Each structure stands twice: as C-alpha cells, then as structure tokens.
Short mmCIF file of C-alpha atoms in Angstrom, two decimals:
data_model
loop_
_atom_site.label_atom_id
_atom_site.label_comp_id
_atom_site.label_asym_id
_atom_site.label_seq_id
_atom_site.Cartn_x
_atom_site.Cartn_y
_atom_site.Cartn_z
CA MET G 1 -4.76 -15.86 17.45
CA SER G 2 -3.75 -12.33 16.52
CA ASP G 3 -1.53 -11.78 19.58
CA ARG G 4 0.38 -15.05 19.34
CA VAL G 5 4.11 -15.05 18.62
CA LYS G 6 4.57 -15.69 14.90
CA TYR G 7 7.33 -18.06 13.83
CA ARG G 8 9.54 -16.72 11.03
CA PRO G 9 12.47 -19.15 10.53
CA PHE G 10 13.43 -17.98 7.02
CA THR G 11 13.06 -14.20 7.12
CA GLY G 12 13.45 -13.59 10.84
CA ASP G 13 10.79 -10.90 10.44
CA GLY G 14 8.10 -11.51 13.01
CA GLN G 15 6.76 -7.97 12.82
CA THR G 16 5.64 -7.70 9.20
CA SER G 17 2.61 -9.66 8.03
CA VAL G 18 1.32 -8.93 4.55
CA GLU G 19 -2.19 -9.77 3.39
CA LEU G 20 -2.65 -10.12 -0.38
CA ARG G 21 -5.96 -8.83 -1.68
CA ASP G 22 -5.72 -11.03 -4.79
CA ALA G 23 -3.63 -13.90 -3.45
CA PRO G 24 -3.08 -16.62 -6.09
CA LEU G 25 -3.94 -19.37 -3.59
CA GLU G 26 -5.67 -22.31 -5.23
CA LEU G 27 -5.69 -24.69 -2.26
CA VAL G 28 -5.13 -24.63 1.50
CA LEU G 29 -5.25 -28.04 3.15
CA CYS G 30 -4.67 -29.61 6.55
CA GLN G 31 -4.52 -33.33 7.22
CA VAL G 32 -4.30 -35.02 10.62
CA ARG G 33 -3.35 -38.71 10.66
CA TRP G 34 -3.48 -41.29 13.44
CA PRO G 35 -2.24 -44.90 13.82
CA GLU G 36 -4.25 -47.91 12.71
CA MET G 37 -7.09 -48.55 15.18
CA SER G 38 -8.75 -51.96 15.48
CA PHE G 39 -12.10 -50.31 16.23
CA LEU G 40 -12.01 -48.08 13.13
CA GLN G 41 -12.10 -50.66 10.37
CA ASP G 42 -14.61 -50.27 7.52
CA ASP G 43 -17.57 -52.01 9.16
CA GLN G 44 -17.18 -49.98 12.38
CA LEU G 45 -16.23 -46.71 10.67
CA ARG G 46 -19.26 -46.19 8.45
CA PRO G 47 -21.87 -45.57 11.18
CA LEU G 48 -19.41 -43.30 12.98
CA ALA G 49 -18.75 -41.42 9.74
CA MET G 50 -22.49 -40.87 9.29
CA ARG G 51 -22.70 -39.38 12.77
CA PHE G 52 -19.62 -37.27 12.03
CA GLY G 53 -21.25 -35.93 8.88
CA HIS G 54 -24.53 -35.23 10.67
CA ALA G 55 -22.69 -33.19 13.31
CA LEU G 56 -21.13 -31.04 10.57
CA SER G 57 -24.12 -30.95 8.21
CA GLN G 58 -24.95 -27.29 8.77
CA GLU G 59 -21.68 -26.26 7.12
CA TYR G 60 -21.07 -29.34 4.94
CA PRO G 61 -24.41 -30.73 3.72
CA ILE G 62 -23.22 -32.39 0.49
CA PHE G 63 -22.06 -35.99 0.94
CA SER G 64 -20.20 -38.51 -1.21
CA GLU G 65 -18.26 -41.71 -0.68
CA ALA G 66 -15.16 -42.94 -2.50
CA LYS G 67 -12.59 -45.70 -2.15
CA GLU G 68 -9.11 -45.11 -0.73
CA VAL G 69 -6.64 -46.73 -3.11
CA ASN G 70 -2.94 -47.55 -2.65
CA TYR G 71 -0.72 -48.02 -5.68
CA VAL G 72 2.01 -50.67 -5.43
CA ILE G 73 4.91 -51.00 -7.88
CA GLY G 74 6.05 -54.59 -8.24
CA PRO G 75 7.56 -57.05 -10.75
CA GLU G 76 4.24 -57.20 -12.60
CA GLY G 77 3.93 -53.43 -12.85
CA VAL G 78 1.66 -51.05 -10.96
CA THR G 79 -1.25 -52.58 -9.06
CA GLN G 80 -3.87 -50.87 -6.98
CA ASN G 81 -5.33 -52.04 -3.70
CA VAL G 82 -8.51 -50.69 -2.15
CA VAL G 83 -7.72 -50.10 1.52
CA GLY G 84 -11.01 -48.59 2.69
CA SER G 85 -13.63 -45.94 2.17
CA VAL G 86 -13.22 -42.19 2.23
CA TYR G 87 -16.28 -40.22 3.35
CA GLN G 88 -16.49 -36.70 1.97
CA TRP G 89 -18.58 -33.64 2.79
CA VAL G 90 -18.69 -30.32 0.95
CA SER G 91 -20.14 -26.89 1.69
CA VAL G 92 -22.98 -25.54 -0.46
CA ASP G 93 -20.64 -23.14 -2.30
CA GLU G 94 -18.10 -25.99 -2.70
CA ALA G 95 -15.40 -23.82 -1.13
CA TRP G 96 -14.82 -26.12 1.88
CA HIS G 97 -14.29 -29.88 1.89
CA ILE G 98 -13.81 -32.48 4.64
CA SER G 99 -12.72 -36.08 4.10
CA LEU G 100 -12.70 -38.81 6.73
CA ALA G 101 -11.07 -42.24 6.51
CA LYS G 102 -9.99 -44.82 9.04
CA ARG G 103 -6.58 -43.17 9.55
CA PHE G 104 -7.03 -39.50 8.73
CA VAL G 105 -9.23 -36.45 8.45
CA THR G 106 -8.55 -33.78 5.84
CA ILE G 107 -10.00 -30.31 5.54
CA PHE G 108 -9.29 -28.06 2.60
CA SER G 109 -10.51 -24.86 1.00
CA THR G 110 -10.37 -23.71 -2.60
CA LYS G 111 -11.52 -20.20 -1.64
CA TYR G 112 -9.32 -19.47 1.36
CA THR G 113 -9.87 -16.10 3.06
CA ASN G 114 -8.03 -16.10 6.39
CA TYR G 115 -6.35 -18.46 8.83
CA ALA G 116 -8.73 -17.71 11.71
CA GLU G 117 -11.63 -19.21 9.73
CA PHE G 118 -9.51 -22.18 8.68
CA ASP G 119 -8.47 -22.80 12.29
CA ARG G 120 -12.09 -22.63 13.48
CA ARG G 121 -13.18 -25.25 10.98
CA LEU G 122 -10.21 -27.48 11.79
CA ARG G 123 -11.02 -27.35 15.50
CA VAL G 124 -14.68 -28.21 14.87
CA ALA G 125 -13.68 -31.23 12.78
CA MET G 126 -11.14 -32.45 15.32
CA GLU G 127 -13.66 -32.09 18.15
CA GLN G 128 -15.87 -34.59 16.33
CA VAL G 129 -12.95 -36.92 15.58
CA LYS G 130 -12.17 -37.04 19.28
CA ALA G 131 -15.76 -37.28 20.50
CA LEU G 132 -17.27 -39.66 17.94
CA LEU G 133 -14.32 -41.72 16.66
CA GLU G 134 -12.63 -41.68 20.09
CA VAL G 135 -9.20 -41.19 18.51
CA GLN G 136 -6.77 -40.50 21.35
CA VAL G 137 -3.42 -40.42 19.55
CA ILE G 138 -2.26 -38.73 16.34
CA GLU G 139 0.97 -39.29 14.42
CA ARG G 140 1.17 -36.59 11.74
CA ILE G 141 -0.12 -33.09 11.01
CA GLY G 142 0.40 -31.44 7.65
CA ILE G 143 -0.47 -28.02 6.21
CA ARG G 144 -0.28 -27.38 2.48
CA TYR G 145 -0.54 -24.18 0.43
CA VAL G 146 -0.74 -24.36 -3.37
CA ASN G 147 -0.15 -21.09 -5.24
CA ARG G 148 -0.67 -20.92 -9.01
CA LEU G 149 -0.04 -18.20 -11.59
CA SER G 150 -1.32 -18.52 -15.15
CA ASP G 151 -1.99 -15.04 -16.55
CA GLU G 152 0.12 -14.61 -19.69
CA GLY G 153 1.33 -11.17 -18.63
CA ILE G 154 2.35 -12.43 -15.19
CA MET G 155 4.05 -15.54 -16.61
CA GLY G 156 6.24 -13.26 -18.69
CA THR G 157 7.40 -11.26 -15.65
CA LEU G 158 7.97 -14.03 -13.08
CA SER G 159 11.60 -12.98 -12.67
CA GLU G 160 10.31 -9.71 -11.19
CA LEU G 161 7.98 -11.47 -8.77
CA VAL G 162 9.92 -14.50 -7.50
CA ARG G 163 13.55 -15.05 -6.55
CA PRO G 164 15.56 -16.80 -9.28
CA GLU G 165 16.56 -19.70 -7.01
CA VAL G 166 12.93 -20.82 -6.96
CA LEU G 167 12.36 -20.29 -10.68
CA GLY G 168 14.95 -22.93 -11.57
CA TYR G 169 15.26 -23.49 -15.32
CA LEU G 170 12.82 -20.68 -15.95
CA ALA G 171 15.49 -18.21 -14.77
CA LEU G 172 17.91 -19.22 -17.55
CA PRO G 173 18.05 -16.61 -20.33
CA THR G 174 17.81 -17.74 -23.95
CA ALA G 175 19.20 -16.12 -27.07
CA VAL G 176 16.01 -16.00 -29.10
CA GLY G 177 12.33 -15.71 -28.34
CA ASP G 178 11.52 -18.98 -30.10
CA VAL G 179 12.57 -20.94 -27.00
CA ALA G 180 9.80 -21.70 -24.50
CA LEU G 181 10.08 -23.85 -21.38
CA ARG G 182 7.21 -26.32 -21.60
CA SER G 183 7.55 -27.86 -18.13
CA SER G 184 9.95 -27.98 -15.20
CA THR G 185 10.00 -29.19 -11.62
CA ASN G 186 12.10 -27.92 -8.75
CA GLN G 187 11.99 -29.60 -5.36
CA ALA G 188 13.56 -28.98 -1.97
CA ASN G 189 13.09 -30.42 1.50
CA TYR G 190 13.93 -28.47 4.66
CA SER G 191 14.03 -29.49 8.29
CA VAL G 192 12.74 -26.61 10.40
CA GLY G 193 13.22 -27.51 14.05
CA ASP G 194 11.08 -30.60 14.59
CA ALA G 195 9.05 -29.93 11.43
CA ASN G 196 9.61 -30.54 7.72
CA LEU G 197 8.91 -28.30 4.75
CA GLN G 198 8.68 -29.73 1.26
CA VAL G 199 8.77 -27.19 -1.55
CA ARG G 200 7.78 -27.89 -5.13
CA SER G 201 7.77 -25.24 -7.82
CA GLY G 202 7.81 -25.18 -11.58
CA VAL G 203 6.00 -24.78 -14.86
CA LEU G 204 3.03 -26.99 -15.65
CA PRO G 205 1.92 -27.46 -19.25
CA PRO G 206 -1.76 -27.08 -20.19
CA GLY G 207 -3.92 -29.87 -18.85
CA GLU G 208 -1.76 -30.72 -15.82
CA THR G 209 -2.24 -30.02 -12.12
CA VAL G 210 -0.47 -30.73 -8.83
CA ASP G 211 -3.57 -32.00 -7.04
CA PRO G 212 -7.00 -33.38 -8.02
CA ALA G 213 -8.60 -30.63 -5.91
CA VAL G 214 -7.04 -28.00 -8.20
CA PRO G 215 -8.62 -28.17 -11.67
CA ALA G 216 -6.17 -28.24 -14.56
CA LEU G 217 -6.05 -25.22 -16.87
CA ASN G 218 -5.93 -25.08 -20.64
CA VAL G 219 -2.90 -22.78 -20.47
CA ALA G 220 0.56 -23.10 -18.96
CA SER G 221 0.96 -22.17 -15.29
CA TRP G 222 3.62 -21.72 -12.63
CA VAL G 223 3.07 -23.36 -9.25
CA LEU G 224 4.56 -22.91 -5.78
CA ASP G 225 3.46 -25.83 -3.60
CA LEU G 226 4.41 -25.63 0.11
CA ASP G 227 3.81 -28.63 2.37
CA ALA G 228 4.79 -28.26 6.05
CA SER G 229 4.42 -31.26 8.34
CA SER G 230 5.17 -32.57 11.80
CA GLU G 231 5.45 -36.26 12.64
CA GLY G 232 5.50 -38.17 15.90
CA ARG G 233 2.86 -39.76 18.09
CA ARG G 234 1.23 -37.49 20.63
CA PRO G 235 -2.09 -37.32 22.48
CA LEU G 236 -4.98 -35.73 20.62
CA HIS G 237 -5.39 -32.41 22.40
CA LEU G 238 -7.38 -29.81 20.47
CA ASP G 239 -5.32 -26.84 21.59
CA GLU G 240 -2.08 -28.61 20.72
CA ILE G 241 -3.31 -29.58 17.26
CA SER G 242 -4.50 -26.04 16.63
CA GLY G 243 -1.19 -24.63 17.84
CA ARG G 244 0.87 -27.11 15.82
CA ALA G 245 -1.12 -26.42 12.65
CA SER G 246 -0.65 -22.69 13.20
CA HIS G 247 3.09 -23.24 13.65
CA LEU G 248 3.27 -25.17 10.38
CA SER G 249 1.27 -22.47 8.65
CA ASP G 250 3.82 -19.92 9.88
CA ILE G 251 6.63 -21.96 8.34
CA ALA G 252 4.91 -22.14 4.95
CA TYR G 253 3.91 -18.48 5.02
CA ASP G 254 7.39 -17.31 5.92
CA TYR G 255 8.93 -19.34 3.11
CA PHE G 256 6.45 -17.78 0.71
CA LYS G 257 7.50 -14.35 1.95
CA PHE G 258 11.16 -15.42 1.71
CA VAL G 259 11.04 -16.32 -2.00
CA THR G 260 8.70 -13.64 -3.33
CA THR G 261 9.67 -10.03 -4.02
CA GLN G 262 8.16 -6.64 -3.37
CA GLY G 263 6.99 -6.79 -6.98
CA PHE G 264 4.87 -9.83 -6.10
CA ILE G 265 3.35 -8.03 -3.12
CA ASP G 266 2.56 -4.95 -5.22
CA ARG G 267 1.10 -7.01 -8.07
CA PHE G 268 -1.32 -8.94 -5.86
CA GLY G 269 -2.52 -6.06 -3.71
CA GLY G 270 -0.35 -6.48 -0.64
CA ARG G 271 -1.37 -4.60 2.48
CA PRO G 272 -0.08 -4.76 6.08
#
C-alpha cells in the first residue's frame, strides 16, 4: 500500500502525506452495496449472517440485531417501513463495528489509527461476503470521514485552522462579542472523475450529532464530514474493491488537506 500512486485531485501534491498525532477523527466508515438478490431475503439471510459472524468472531465477538427502517414522506406525513434486519458485530474495545444487511455491508471505526489496518479489515469482511453470501456484483462503494472539533479554545481559533470558504457563516465578523453562531450547515458536492465527494461542514449545537455512531456532546462543536463514493455495477473482485476504497480515501484525504491550514497541522501534531 505504501508504494502505490496517491491520488491528489485538489492539491496536486502527491509527495506530501501528513500524519496527525492527535487527529480529530470521530468516525471512519466504508459501505459496500449490491443489488437486490432473490436469495438474500430475510429468511435466507439470517443463517448466512450467523456464519458470517462466526467467521469474524475472533475480532468482532459482540453481536446484536436491529431492524432496517425506511422513512417515507407522503400525504399523511412521515411513515416508516421495516425492510429487513441488520446484523451487527463489535470488537471487544468497541472501536470496530461491522453491519450486514441484505443489500450492504458496513465497517466503521471510532478509534481509527491508519488506513492499512482499515483496508485489512475491509478485505476480510468482503472475503466473507463473497464466500458465504455469494454476492457477485456490487453497485456502490462509499468512504466517509467525520472530523469534529469541540474544545473551546480551538473553536475560538477556527479561522486560523480552516480556510474561510469552508467555515461559511462562522467566517463572518461581528461588531460585538455578544453575537454567537448557534448552528450552521454548509454543503457542497463535487464530481471527481468517476467518483463523487459530498462535503458537509458547520457548527452543531450541544446535543446534536451528524451520525448515530458519533455520540452527541454537551457543548457546541464544528464538524467536517467528507463522504466519497463511486457508483456503478461491477463484479465483486477483492483487489478492485480495495483499490477503489483506497482511491476514495485519497479523495477525502486530499480535500481535508486542501481546506485545512498549516496551523491545523501544527495544532494536531502533524508529522510527515
């Protein structure tokens, strides 16, 4: 992985890679989706899911089951439909999670350390999806990075850490100190070759979060949420999925580098 050509569409800088000792990453997630399969409906999926979990039990021994719910907005308001079960496994330290449903597998970490470890775990999960569920075709891969800042001192110096275009309303100066921005949302969507990058940033008030996997705080926070994805049906080849996920990770990482400043790197212990 270390000698691969890194993709840097925003900065053009494929030589510099900075590791942050105290990176404010709250969540790193990858989801692989496939088309509806007649042989992966609820009654057929459950025994396969149990075998899937058994194969991964050394790293993910904790099991739970939930319902996958779709919300539909209609003339009578919002209704929810249960569309199937979601089987979930968690590591002992609760740092790594895997979810399996009839049309997707998701792996995420709340204590991300490096991409090599993330890639290894993704490959192991996809090996079991191919071998046990016999999924042959996928239709979407997505990689998501959620960064969150909440320290009061850092929140007061965001303009020194992040480019003003990403700060949005937070970058507007006010005449007196009595004015405080309670919440804001900035959103952008980029096409990057055959991939997409959705960017969400802004201020969250106390008690709010961008994802159920990221616990809400009792103080205000600033979030940079990067979601890179690639759509289109293709055969499930492990090397291709690993390479595509790595490519999407490059896109998200380079955008992060594009919108943060040297002050951000210094503040969070950047090192080559």
